[in-house]
PDB file of C-alpha atoms in Angstrom:
ATOM      1  CA  MET A   1     162.905 -35.012-114.835  1.00 58.00           C
ATOM      2  CA  MET A   2     164.271 -31.572-115.540  1.00 59.00           C
ATOM      3  CA  LYS A   3     161.956 -28.680-116.363  1.00 62.00           C
ATOM      4  CA  ARG A   4     162.883 -26.559-119.323  1.00 62.00           C
ATOM      5  CA  THR A   5     162.417 -22.865-118.963  1.00 62.00           C
ATOM      6  CA  MET A   6     161.673 -20.959-122.118  1.00 65.00           C
ATOM      7  CA  CYS A   7     162.538 -17.318-122.394  1.00 73.00           C
ATOM      8  CA  ALA A   8     160.952 -15.317-125.153  1.00 73.00           C
ATOM      9  CA  THR A   9     163.213 -12.908-126.918  1.00 85.00           C
ATOM     10  CA  SER A  10     162.341  -9.656-128.616  1.00 88.00           C
ATOM     11  CA  ILE A  11     162.548 -11.471-131.938  1.00 90.00           C
ATOM     12  CA  ASP A  12     160.035 -14.087-130.734  1.00 89.00           C
ATOM     13  CA  ALA A  13     157.667 -11.359-129.591  1.00 90.00           C
ATOM     14  CA  TYR A  14     158.009  -9.523-132.901  1.00 92.00           C
ATOM     15  CA  GLN A  15     157.337 -12.695-134.905  1.00 93.00           C
ATOM     16  CA  LEU A  16     154.217 -13.454-132.863  1.00 94.00           C
ATOM     17  CA  LEU A  17     152.941  -9.900-133.323  1.00 94.00           C
ATOM     18  CA  HIS A  18     153.743 -10.022-137.047  1.00 95.00           C
ATOM     19  CA  LYS A  19     151.863 -13.314-137.543  1.00 96.00           C
ATOM     20  CA  GLY A  20     148.867 -11.940-135.658  1.00 95.00           C
ATOM     21  CA  THR A  21     148.884  -8.784-137.768  1.00 95.00           C
ATOM     22  CA  GLU A  22     149.005 -10.832-140.972  1.00 95.00           C
ATOM     23  CA  ALA A  23     146.082 -12.994-139.813  1.00 93.00           C
ATOM     24  CA  LEU A  24     144.026  -9.922-138.921  1.00 92.00           C
ATOM     25  CA  ALA A  25     144.823  -8.309-142.288  1.00 93.00           C
ATOM     26  CA  ARG A  26     143.647 -11.467-144.129  1.00 90.00           C
ATOM     27  CA  ALA A  27     140.409 -11.548-142.127  1.00 88.00           C
ATOM     28  CA  GLU A  28     139.805  -7.859-142.786  1.00 88.00           C
ATOM     29  CA  TRP A  29     140.492  -8.262-146.520  1.00 89.00           C
ATOM     30  CA  GLN A  30     138.191 -11.269-146.922  1.00 91.00           C
ATOM     31  CA  GLY A  31     135.425  -9.739-144.852  1.00 84.00           C
ATOM     32  CA  MET A  32     132.787 -11.526-142.878  1.00 77.00           C
ATOM     33  CA  ARG A  33     129.545 -13.082-144.013  1.00 83.00           C
ATOM     34  CA  VAL A  34     126.338 -11.423-142.866  1.00 85.00           C
ATOM     35  CA  ASP A  35     122.831 -12.797-143.237  1.00 94.00           C
ATOM     36  CA  VAL A  36     121.283  -9.606-144.594  1.00 95.00           C
ATOM     37  CA  GLU A  37     117.743 -11.007-144.688  1.00 97.00           C
ATOM     38  CA  TYR A  38     117.964 -12.031-141.025  1.00 97.00           C
ATOM     39  CA  CYS A  39     119.290  -8.590-140.071  1.00 95.00           C
ATOM     40  CA  GLU A  40     116.421  -6.909-141.926  1.00 97.00           C
ATOM     41  CA  ARG A  41     113.832  -9.129-140.207  1.00 97.00           C
ATOM     42  CA  ALA A  42     115.399  -8.366-136.816  1.00 96.00           C
ATOM     43  CA  ARG A  43     115.376  -4.626-137.591  1.00 96.00           C
ATOM     44  CA  GLN A  44     111.690  -4.787-138.574  1.00 97.00           C
ATOM     45  CA  LYS A  45     110.871  -6.664-135.375  1.00 97.00           C
ATOM     46  CA  LEU A  46     112.692  -4.035-133.299  1.00 96.00           C
ATOM     47  CA  THR A  47     110.861  -1.256-135.143  1.00 96.00           C
ATOM     48  CA  TYR A  48     107.519  -2.908-134.347  1.00 97.00           C
ATOM     49  CA  GLN A  49     108.467  -3.282-130.672  1.00 96.00           C
ATOM     50  CA  ILE A  50     109.564   0.371-130.533  1.00 95.00           C
ATOM     51  CA  GLU A  51     106.292   1.557-132.069  1.00 95.00           C
ATOM     52  CA  LYS A  52     104.301  -0.533-129.591  1.00 96.00           C
ATOM     53  CA  ALA A  53     106.235   0.774-126.562  1.00 94.00           C
ATOM     54  CA  GLU A  54     106.052   4.369-127.865  1.00 94.00           C
ATOM     55  CA  HIS A  55     102.277   4.058-128.321  1.00 95.00           C
ATOM     56  CA  ARG A  56     101.870   2.739-124.778  1.00 95.00           C
ATOM     57  CA  PHE A  57     103.919   5.598-123.374  1.00 94.00           C
ATOM     58  CA  ASP A  58     102.276   8.268-125.554  1.00 93.00           C
ATOM     59  CA  SER A  59      98.802   7.171-124.462  1.00 95.00           C
ATOM     60  CA  SER A  60      99.725   7.196-120.753  1.00 94.00           C
ATOM     61  CA  GLU A  61      98.964  10.155-118.474  1.00 95.00           C
ATOM     62  CA  LEU A  62     102.629  11.113-118.382  1.00 95.00           C
ATOM     63  CA  GLY A  63     102.911  10.875-122.170  1.00 94.00           C
ATOM     64  CA  GLN A  64      99.811  13.041-122.586  1.00 96.00           C
ATOM     65  CA  LEU A  65     101.189  15.658-120.169  1.00 96.00           C
ATOM     66  CA  TRP A  66     104.470  15.688-122.073  1.00 96.00           C
ATOM     67  CA  GLN A  67     102.668  16.155-125.422  1.00 95.00           C
ATOM     68  CA  ARG A  68     100.448  18.948-124.049  1.00 96.00           C
ATOM     69  CA  THR A  69     103.472  20.723-122.607  1.00 96.00           C
ATOM     70  CA  TYR A  70     105.607  20.597-125.747  1.00 96.00           C
ATOM     71  CA  GLY A  71     102.940  20.450-128.471  1.00 93.00           C
ATOM     72  CA  GLY A  72     104.564  20.268-131.904  1.00 90.00           C
ATOM     73  CA  LYS A  73     108.040  20.233-130.350  1.00 95.00           C
ATOM     74  CA  TYR A  74     107.283  17.017-128.435  1.00 92.00           C
ATOM     75  CA  ASN A  75     110.228  14.648-128.871  1.00 94.00           C
ATOM     76  CA  PRO A  76     109.825  11.254-127.163  1.00 89.00           C
ATOM     77  CA  ARG A  77     113.599  10.690-127.394  1.00 91.00           C
ATOM     78  CA  SER A  78     114.502  13.910-125.579  1.00 94.00           C
ATOM     79  CA  ASP A  79     115.922  13.298-122.116  1.00 94.00           C
ATOM     80  CA  ARG A  80     115.942  17.055-121.522  1.00 94.00           C
ATOM     81  CA  GLN A  81     112.187  17.324-122.181  1.00 96.00           C
ATOM     82  CA  LEU A  82     111.508  14.295-119.987  1.00 96.00           C
ATOM     83  CA  GLY A  83     113.597  15.750-117.169  1.00 96.00           C
ATOM     84  CA  HIS A  84     111.714  19.045-117.418  1.00 96.00           C
ATOM     85  CA  ILE A  85     108.353  17.249-117.195  1.00 96.00           C
ATOM     86  CA  LEU A  86     109.366  15.039-114.267  1.00 97.00           C
ATOM     87  CA  TYR A  87     111.374  17.437-112.148  1.00 96.00           C
ATOM     88  CA  ASN A  88     109.995  20.882-113.017  1.00 95.00           C
ATOM     89  CA  LYS A  89     106.410  20.320-114.124  1.00 95.00           C
ATOM     90  CA  MET A  90     105.551  17.416-111.787  1.00 96.00           C
ATOM     91  CA  GLY A  91     107.890  18.552-108.999  1.00 96.00           C
ATOM     92  CA  LEU A  92     109.484  15.141-108.427  1.00 96.00           C
ATOM     93  CA  LYS A  93     112.871  14.855-106.715  1.00 96.00           C
ATOM     94  CA  PRO A  94     115.607  13.196-108.801  1.00 95.00           C
ATOM     95  CA  SER A  95     117.577  10.385-107.173  1.00 95.00           C
ATOM     96  CA  HIS A  96     120.743  11.943-108.580  1.00 94.00           C
ATOM     97  CA  LYS A  97     121.820  14.742-110.892  1.00 94.00           C
ATOM     98  CA  THR A  98     123.905  15.001-114.027  1.00 92.00           C
ATOM     99  CA  GLU A  99     127.227  16.846-114.178  1.00 93.00           C
ATOM    100  CA  SER A 100     125.344  19.928-115.401  1.00 92.00           C
ATOM    101  CA  GLY A 101     123.155  19.867-112.280  1.00 92.00           C
ATOM    102  CA  GLU A 102     119.958  18.714-113.997  1.00 93.00           C
ATOM    103  CA  GLY A 103     117.892  15.821-112.658  1.00 95.00           C
ATOM    104  CA  SER A 104     119.112  12.592-114.220  1.00 96.00           C
ATOM    105  CA  THR A 105     116.936  10.641-116.652  1.00 96.00           C
ATOM    106  CA  ASP A 106     119.069   7.510-116.788  1.00 95.00           C
ATOM    107  CA  GLU A 107     117.420   4.139-116.170  1.00 95.00           C
ATOM    108  CA  GLU A 108     118.305   4.052-112.475  1.00 96.00           C
ATOM    109  CA  ALA A 109     116.850   7.520-111.862  1.00 96.00           C
ATOM    110  CA  LEU A 110     113.657   6.754-113.790  1.00 96.00           C
ATOM    111  CA  ARG A 111     113.101   3.440-112.002  1.00 96.00           C
ATOM    112  CA  SER A 112     113.618   5.097-108.613  1.00 96.00           C
ATOM    113  CA  LEU A 113     110.672   7.428-109.300  1.00 96.00           C
ATOM    114  CA  GLY A 114     108.258   4.481-109.216  1.00 95.00           C
ATOM    115  CA  ILE A 115     106.129   5.699-112.142  1.00 95.00           C
ATOM    116  CA  PRO A 116     104.818   2.639-114.026  1.00 94.00           C
ATOM    117  CA  GLU A 117     104.545   4.452-117.389  1.00 93.00           C
ATOM    118  CA  LEU A 118     108.280   5.114-117.392  1.00 95.00           C
ATOM    119  CA  ARG A 119     108.977   1.418-117.991  1.00 94.00           C
ATOM    120  CA  HIS A 120     107.714   1.948-121.573  1.00 94.00           C
ATOM    121  CA  ARG A 121     110.105   4.891-121.995  1.00 94.00           C
ATOM    122  CA  ILE A 122     112.991   2.812-120.621  1.00 95.00           C
ATOM    123  CA  ARG A 123     112.116  -0.018-123.011  1.00 94.00           C
ATOM    124  CA  CYS A 124     112.049   2.407-125.947  1.00 93.00           C
ATOM    125  CA  SER A 125     115.505   3.707-125.041  1.00 92.00           C
ATOM    126  CA  LYS A 126     116.941   0.195-124.961  1.00 94.00           C
ATOM    127  CA  LEU A 127     115.283  -0.741-128.249  1.00 93.00           C
ATOM    128  CA  TYR A 128     116.550   2.437-129.970  1.00 92.00           C
ATOM    129  CA  LYS A 129     120.092   1.431-129.051  1.00 92.00           C
ATOM    130  CA  MET A 130     119.603  -2.110-130.334  1.00 90.00           C
ATOM    131  CA  ARG A 131     118.209  -1.002-133.677  1.00 86.00           C
TER     132      ARG A 131
END
């Protein structure tokens, strides 16, 4: 049996691209169905989980220190404030630094510090992104 070799031409490539573009345009025009009630329930669940994790962190020793240090300017989402507390106030050594030379507060850096309360802060960060 003889094998047939197919060679695509520029016209073939254009036609394939054109058909794909038309299909994408139809899908974009018609939209996509979304279960709005499900999305709202999921958002509420995430909000509850965030509040629970924030409360656990805020009531920890580290959370209390952070609140005492910053008072009314306390922002539990501020990586800069957290870095100041960990590396300046508590005198901990960061596992690595950011491009600006500050101690990193990414998940890897926080986990390397071995402070149990930080797991609540890490969880909050992940949940914020999901919501």
